[in-house]
Tab-separated table of C-alpha atoms in Angstrom:
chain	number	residue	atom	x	y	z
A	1	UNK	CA	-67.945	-117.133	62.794
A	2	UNK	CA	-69.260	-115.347	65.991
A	3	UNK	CA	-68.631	-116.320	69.490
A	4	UNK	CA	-70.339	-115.503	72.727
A	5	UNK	CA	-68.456	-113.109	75.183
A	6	UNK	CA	-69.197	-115.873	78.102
A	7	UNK	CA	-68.263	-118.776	76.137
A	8	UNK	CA	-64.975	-116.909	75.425
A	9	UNK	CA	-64.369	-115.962	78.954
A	10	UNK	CA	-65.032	-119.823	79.815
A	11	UNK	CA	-62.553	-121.057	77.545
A	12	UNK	CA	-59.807	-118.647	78.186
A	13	UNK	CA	-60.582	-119.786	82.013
A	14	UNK	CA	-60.453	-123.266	81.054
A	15	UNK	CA	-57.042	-122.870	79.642
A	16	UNK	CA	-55.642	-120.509	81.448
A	17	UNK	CA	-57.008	-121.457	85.125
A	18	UNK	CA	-57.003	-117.277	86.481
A	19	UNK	CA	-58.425	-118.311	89.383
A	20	UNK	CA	-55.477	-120.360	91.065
A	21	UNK	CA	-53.198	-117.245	90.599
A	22	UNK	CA	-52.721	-114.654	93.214
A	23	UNK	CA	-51.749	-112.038	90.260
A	24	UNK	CA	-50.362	-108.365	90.147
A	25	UNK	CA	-53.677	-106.937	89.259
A	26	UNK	CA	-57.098	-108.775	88.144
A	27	UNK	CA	-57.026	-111.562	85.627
A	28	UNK	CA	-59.709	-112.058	83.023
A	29	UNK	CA	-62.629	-109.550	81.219
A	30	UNK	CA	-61.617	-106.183	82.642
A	31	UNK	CA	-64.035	-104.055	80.237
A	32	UNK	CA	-67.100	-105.496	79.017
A	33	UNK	CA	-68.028	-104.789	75.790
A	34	UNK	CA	-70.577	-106.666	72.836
A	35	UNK	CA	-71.976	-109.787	74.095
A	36	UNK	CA	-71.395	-111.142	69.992
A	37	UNK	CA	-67.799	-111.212	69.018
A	38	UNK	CA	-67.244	-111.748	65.654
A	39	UNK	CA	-63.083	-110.561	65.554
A	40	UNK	CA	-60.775	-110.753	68.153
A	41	UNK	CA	-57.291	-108.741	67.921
A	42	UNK	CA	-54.449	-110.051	70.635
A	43	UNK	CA	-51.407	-107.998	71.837
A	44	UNK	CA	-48.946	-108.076	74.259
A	45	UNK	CA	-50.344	-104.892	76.382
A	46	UNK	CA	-53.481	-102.805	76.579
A	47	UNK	CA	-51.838	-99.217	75.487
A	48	UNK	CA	-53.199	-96.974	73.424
A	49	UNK	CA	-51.223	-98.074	70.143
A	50	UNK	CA	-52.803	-101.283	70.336
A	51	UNK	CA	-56.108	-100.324	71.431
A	52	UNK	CA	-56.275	-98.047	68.416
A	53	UNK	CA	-55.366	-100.086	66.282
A	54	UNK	CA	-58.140	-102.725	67.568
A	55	UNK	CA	-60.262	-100.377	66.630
A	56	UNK	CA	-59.219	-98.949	63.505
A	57	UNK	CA	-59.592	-102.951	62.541
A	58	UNK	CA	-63.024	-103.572	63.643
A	59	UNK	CA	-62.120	-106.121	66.582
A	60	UNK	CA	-65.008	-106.384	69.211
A	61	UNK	CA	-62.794	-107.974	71.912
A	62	UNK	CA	-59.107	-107.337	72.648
A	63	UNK	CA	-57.019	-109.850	74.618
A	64	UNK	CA	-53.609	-109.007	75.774
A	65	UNK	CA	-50.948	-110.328	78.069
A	66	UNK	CA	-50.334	-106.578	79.956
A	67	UNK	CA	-54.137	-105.579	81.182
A	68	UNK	CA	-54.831	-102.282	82.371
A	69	UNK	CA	-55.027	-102.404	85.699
A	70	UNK	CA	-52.130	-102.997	88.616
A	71	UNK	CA	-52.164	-103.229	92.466
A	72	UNK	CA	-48.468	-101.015	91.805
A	73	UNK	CA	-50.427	-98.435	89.929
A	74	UNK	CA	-53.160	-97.765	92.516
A	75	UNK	CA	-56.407	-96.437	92.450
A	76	UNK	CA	-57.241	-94.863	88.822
A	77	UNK	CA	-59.609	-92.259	87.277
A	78	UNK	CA	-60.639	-92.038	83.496
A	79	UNK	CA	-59.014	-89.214	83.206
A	80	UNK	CA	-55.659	-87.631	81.241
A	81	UNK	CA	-53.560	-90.093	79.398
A	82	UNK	CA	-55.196	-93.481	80.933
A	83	UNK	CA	-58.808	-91.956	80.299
A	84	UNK	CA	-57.530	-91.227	76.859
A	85	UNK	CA	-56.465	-95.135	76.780
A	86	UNK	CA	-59.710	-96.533	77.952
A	87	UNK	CA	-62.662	-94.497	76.822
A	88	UNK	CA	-62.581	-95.932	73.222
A	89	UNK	CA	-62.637	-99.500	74.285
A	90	UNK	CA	-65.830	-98.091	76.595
A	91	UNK	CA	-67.091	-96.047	73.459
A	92	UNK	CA	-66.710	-99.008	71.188
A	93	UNK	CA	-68.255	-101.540	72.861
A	94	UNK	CA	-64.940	-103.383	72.360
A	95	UNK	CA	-64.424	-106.510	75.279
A	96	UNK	CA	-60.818	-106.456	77.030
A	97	UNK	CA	-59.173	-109.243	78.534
A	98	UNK	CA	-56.166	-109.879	80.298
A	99	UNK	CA	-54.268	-112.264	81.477
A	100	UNK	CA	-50.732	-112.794	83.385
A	101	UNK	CA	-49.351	-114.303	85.335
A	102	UNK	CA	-51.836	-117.641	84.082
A	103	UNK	CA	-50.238	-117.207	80.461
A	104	UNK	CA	-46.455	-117.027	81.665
A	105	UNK	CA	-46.965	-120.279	83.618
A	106	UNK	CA	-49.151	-121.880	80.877
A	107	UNK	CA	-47.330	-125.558	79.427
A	108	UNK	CA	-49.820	-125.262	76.339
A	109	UNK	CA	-49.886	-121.497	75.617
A	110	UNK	CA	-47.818	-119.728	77.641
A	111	UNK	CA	-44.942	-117.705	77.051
A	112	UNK	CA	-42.415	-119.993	78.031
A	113	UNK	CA	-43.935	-122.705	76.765
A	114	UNK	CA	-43.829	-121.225	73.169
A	115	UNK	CA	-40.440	-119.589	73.359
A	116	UNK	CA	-38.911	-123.007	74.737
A	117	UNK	CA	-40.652	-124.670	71.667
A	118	UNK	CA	-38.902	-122.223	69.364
A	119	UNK	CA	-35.132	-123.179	70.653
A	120	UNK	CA	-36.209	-126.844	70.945
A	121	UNK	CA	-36.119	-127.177	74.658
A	122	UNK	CA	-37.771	-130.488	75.443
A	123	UNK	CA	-39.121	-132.327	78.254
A	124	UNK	CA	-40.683	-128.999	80.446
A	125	UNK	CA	-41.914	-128.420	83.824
A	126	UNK	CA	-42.826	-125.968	85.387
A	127	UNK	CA	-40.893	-123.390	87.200
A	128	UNK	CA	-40.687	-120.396	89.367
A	129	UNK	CA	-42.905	-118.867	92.117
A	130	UNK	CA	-45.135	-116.411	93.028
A	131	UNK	CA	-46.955	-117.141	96.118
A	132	UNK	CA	-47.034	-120.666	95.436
A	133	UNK	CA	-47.462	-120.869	92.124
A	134	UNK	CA	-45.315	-121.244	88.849
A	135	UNK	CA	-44.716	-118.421	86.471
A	136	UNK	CA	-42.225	-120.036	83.928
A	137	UNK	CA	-40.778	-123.392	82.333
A	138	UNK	CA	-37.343	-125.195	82.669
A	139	UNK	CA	-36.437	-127.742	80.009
A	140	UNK	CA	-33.125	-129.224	78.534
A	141	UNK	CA	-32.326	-129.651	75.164
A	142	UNK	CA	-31.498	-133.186	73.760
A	143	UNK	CA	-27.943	-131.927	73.324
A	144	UNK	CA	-25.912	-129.475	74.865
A	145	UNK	CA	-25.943	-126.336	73.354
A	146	UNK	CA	-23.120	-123.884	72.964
A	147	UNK	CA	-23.906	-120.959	74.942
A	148	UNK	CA	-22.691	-118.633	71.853
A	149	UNK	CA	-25.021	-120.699	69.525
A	150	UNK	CA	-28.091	-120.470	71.681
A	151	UNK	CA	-27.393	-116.792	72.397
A	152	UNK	CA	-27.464	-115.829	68.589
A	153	UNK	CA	-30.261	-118.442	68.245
A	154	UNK	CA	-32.222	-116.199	70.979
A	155	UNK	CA	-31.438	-113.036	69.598
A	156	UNK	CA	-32.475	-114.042	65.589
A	157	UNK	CA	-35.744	-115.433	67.125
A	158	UNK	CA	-36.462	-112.415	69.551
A	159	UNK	CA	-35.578	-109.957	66.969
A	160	UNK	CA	-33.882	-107.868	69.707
A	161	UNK	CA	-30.480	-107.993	71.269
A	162	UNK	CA	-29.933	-110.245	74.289
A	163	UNK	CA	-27.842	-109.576	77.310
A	164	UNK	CA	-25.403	-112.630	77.822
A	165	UNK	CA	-23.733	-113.384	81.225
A	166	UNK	CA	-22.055	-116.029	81.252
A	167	UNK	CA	-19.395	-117.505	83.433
A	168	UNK	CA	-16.215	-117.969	82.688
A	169	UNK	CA	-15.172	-121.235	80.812
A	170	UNK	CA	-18.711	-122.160	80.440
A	171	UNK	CA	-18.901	-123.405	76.582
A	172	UNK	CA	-22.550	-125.391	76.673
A	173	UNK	CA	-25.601	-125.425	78.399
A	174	UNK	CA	-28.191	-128.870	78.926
A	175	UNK	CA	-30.577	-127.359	80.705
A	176	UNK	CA	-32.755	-123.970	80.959
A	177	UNK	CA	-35.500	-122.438	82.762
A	178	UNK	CA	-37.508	-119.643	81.129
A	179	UNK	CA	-39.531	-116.540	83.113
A	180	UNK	CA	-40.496	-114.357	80.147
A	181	UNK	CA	-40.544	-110.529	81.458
A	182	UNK	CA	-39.308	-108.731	84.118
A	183	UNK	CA	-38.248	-111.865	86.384
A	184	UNK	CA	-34.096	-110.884	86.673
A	185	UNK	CA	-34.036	-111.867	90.466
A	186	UNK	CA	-35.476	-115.484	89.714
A	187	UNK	CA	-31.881	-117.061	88.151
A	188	UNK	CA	-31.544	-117.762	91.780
A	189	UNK	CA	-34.653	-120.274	91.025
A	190	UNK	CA	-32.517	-121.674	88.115
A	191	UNK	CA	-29.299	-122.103	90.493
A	192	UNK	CA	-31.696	-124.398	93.537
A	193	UNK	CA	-32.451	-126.593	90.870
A	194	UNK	CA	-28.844	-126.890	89.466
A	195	UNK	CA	-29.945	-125.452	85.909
A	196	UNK	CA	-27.077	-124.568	83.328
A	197	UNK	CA	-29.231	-121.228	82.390
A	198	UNK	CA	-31.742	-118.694	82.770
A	199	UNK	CA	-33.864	-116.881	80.338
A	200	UNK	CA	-35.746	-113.859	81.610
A	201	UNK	CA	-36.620	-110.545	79.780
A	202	UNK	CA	-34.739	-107.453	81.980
A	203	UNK	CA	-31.582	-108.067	83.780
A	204	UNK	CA	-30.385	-105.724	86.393
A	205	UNK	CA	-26.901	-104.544	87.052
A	206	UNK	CA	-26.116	-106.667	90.146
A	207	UNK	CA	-27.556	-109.310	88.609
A	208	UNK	CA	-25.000	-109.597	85.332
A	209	UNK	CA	-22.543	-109.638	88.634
A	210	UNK	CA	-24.472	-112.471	91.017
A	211	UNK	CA	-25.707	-114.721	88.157
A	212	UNK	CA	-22.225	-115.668	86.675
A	213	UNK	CA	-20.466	-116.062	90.480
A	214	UNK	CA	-23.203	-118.374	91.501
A	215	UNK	CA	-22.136	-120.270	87.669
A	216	UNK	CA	-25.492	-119.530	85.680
A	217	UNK	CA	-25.501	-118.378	81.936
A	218	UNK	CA	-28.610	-115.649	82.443
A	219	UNK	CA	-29.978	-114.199	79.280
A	220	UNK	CA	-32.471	-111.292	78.995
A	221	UNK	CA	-33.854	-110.720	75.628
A	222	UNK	CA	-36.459	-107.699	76.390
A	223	UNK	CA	-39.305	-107.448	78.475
A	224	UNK	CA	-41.808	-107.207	75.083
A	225	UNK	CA	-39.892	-109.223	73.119
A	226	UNK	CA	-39.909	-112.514	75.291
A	227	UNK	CA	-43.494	-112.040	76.007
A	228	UNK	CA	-44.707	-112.072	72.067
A	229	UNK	CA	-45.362	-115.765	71.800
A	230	UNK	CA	-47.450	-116.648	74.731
A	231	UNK	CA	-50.262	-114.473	73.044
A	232	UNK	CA	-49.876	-115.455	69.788
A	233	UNK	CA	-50.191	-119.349	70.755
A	234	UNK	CA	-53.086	-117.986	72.728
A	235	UNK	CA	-54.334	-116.596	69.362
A	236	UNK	CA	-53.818	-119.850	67.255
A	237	UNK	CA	-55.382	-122.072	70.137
A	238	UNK	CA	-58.632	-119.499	69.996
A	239	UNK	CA	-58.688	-119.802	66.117
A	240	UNK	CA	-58.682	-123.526	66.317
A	241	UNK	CA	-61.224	-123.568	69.332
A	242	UNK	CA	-63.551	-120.746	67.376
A	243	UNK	CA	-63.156	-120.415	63.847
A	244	UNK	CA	-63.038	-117.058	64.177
A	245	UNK	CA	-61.193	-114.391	62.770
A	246	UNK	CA	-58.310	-113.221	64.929
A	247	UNK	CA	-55.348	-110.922	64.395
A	248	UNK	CA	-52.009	-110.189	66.368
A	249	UNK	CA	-51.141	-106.625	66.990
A	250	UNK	CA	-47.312	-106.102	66.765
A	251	UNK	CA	-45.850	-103.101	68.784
A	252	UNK	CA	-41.931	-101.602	68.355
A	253	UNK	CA	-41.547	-101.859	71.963
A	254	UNK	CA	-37.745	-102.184	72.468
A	255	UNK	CA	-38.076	-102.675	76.203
């Protein structure tokens, strides 16, 4: 099966709705490449171990989670280890995509959505907030769960090890809210809405501290490894759209 780069683009924007986020860098097709796409590879970030790998597998369009380009970073030039990152999508025609902030906050594909569906959090809205708009999910579960259970539960399905703070006597949890990544700072978010727990990705050292005082169980299970299954939902959704042939690029990330 071969799709058209546009018609892509305008279902990933259907989805996804890029436009109502103010983001961290541009959402959407950030290199243009062949207008027929007849395999699309998915990853979490646009680095040069997936990129080559996109390529060694023949995919004309690449659609990740982590684009290439950041407000933080600055101005660019193709040169030195990013030119070295970005020239062979340019030199093989291959499309890139990227999108965000729209796939954390996503209640179909994001990554929240799909992590909460692999613990069996039920009942979801959305959560967090990013100049005005969500970038997570908070659910509870239909019983409570002991905190112990759900943090070997987390760390079996994240295949990584997960930072558990947890204050003391807390045994169970009902409720959770989820902001895959780098969102430490936002268990405060999970405390204003009187949330047993917070998933997030990182965890900083004052946070371990704040989180359990204010009476939150915070877990961080890895930037990469709490962002795997927005994509890959993203993936199956663009199979079943498509009928085309996709494949997800793993990385050993252990960020």
């Amino acid at each position: 099966m071969t799709v058209n780069r546009e018609e892509l683009e305008s279902f990933f924007s259907g989805l996804l709705n890029p436009q109502e986020f103010e983001d961290y860098g541009p959402n959407g097709l950030q290199i243009t490449g062949k207008e027929k796409i007849n395999r699309i590879a998915f990853a979490v970030s646009a680095c040069r171990e997936s990129i080559t790998a996109a390529i060694a597998k023949n995919a004309d369009c690449l659609v990740v989670h982590h684009g290439l380009f950041w407000k933080f970073h600055g101005p660019l030039t193709l040169t030195g280890a990013f030119g070295k990152r970005v020239i062979p999508l340019v030199k093989n025609d291959i499309n890139l995509f990227g999108y965000h902030l729209p796939l954390d906050a996503n209640l179909k594909v994001g990554n929240a959505k799909a992590l909460a569906d692999k613990i069996d959090l039920i009942k979801l809205n959305t959560f967090g907030d990013y100049k005005g708009m969500p970038t997570g999910a908070w659910g509870s579960f239909d019983q409570a769960i002991e905190v112990n259970k759900l943090h070997q539960l987390l760390e079996k399905i994240l295949n990584h090890s997960v930072i558990l703070a947890c204050p003391e006597g807390m045994n169970k949890i009902s409720t959770l809210g989820i902001i895959t990544g780098g969102a430490n700072s936002q268990w405060r978010l999970a405390k204003d809405l009187n949330l047993d727990g917070y998933l997030t990705g990182e965890i900083s050292e004052h946070d371990w501290h704040e989180s359990q005082e204010a009476g939150i169980a915070m877990f961080a299970g890895g930037h990469h490894a709490t962002e795997k299954f927005g994509i890959c939902a993203l993936m199956e959704k663009t199979k079943d759209e498509f009928g085309i042939d996709c494949f997800f690029i793993p990385s050993n990330n252990p960020a």
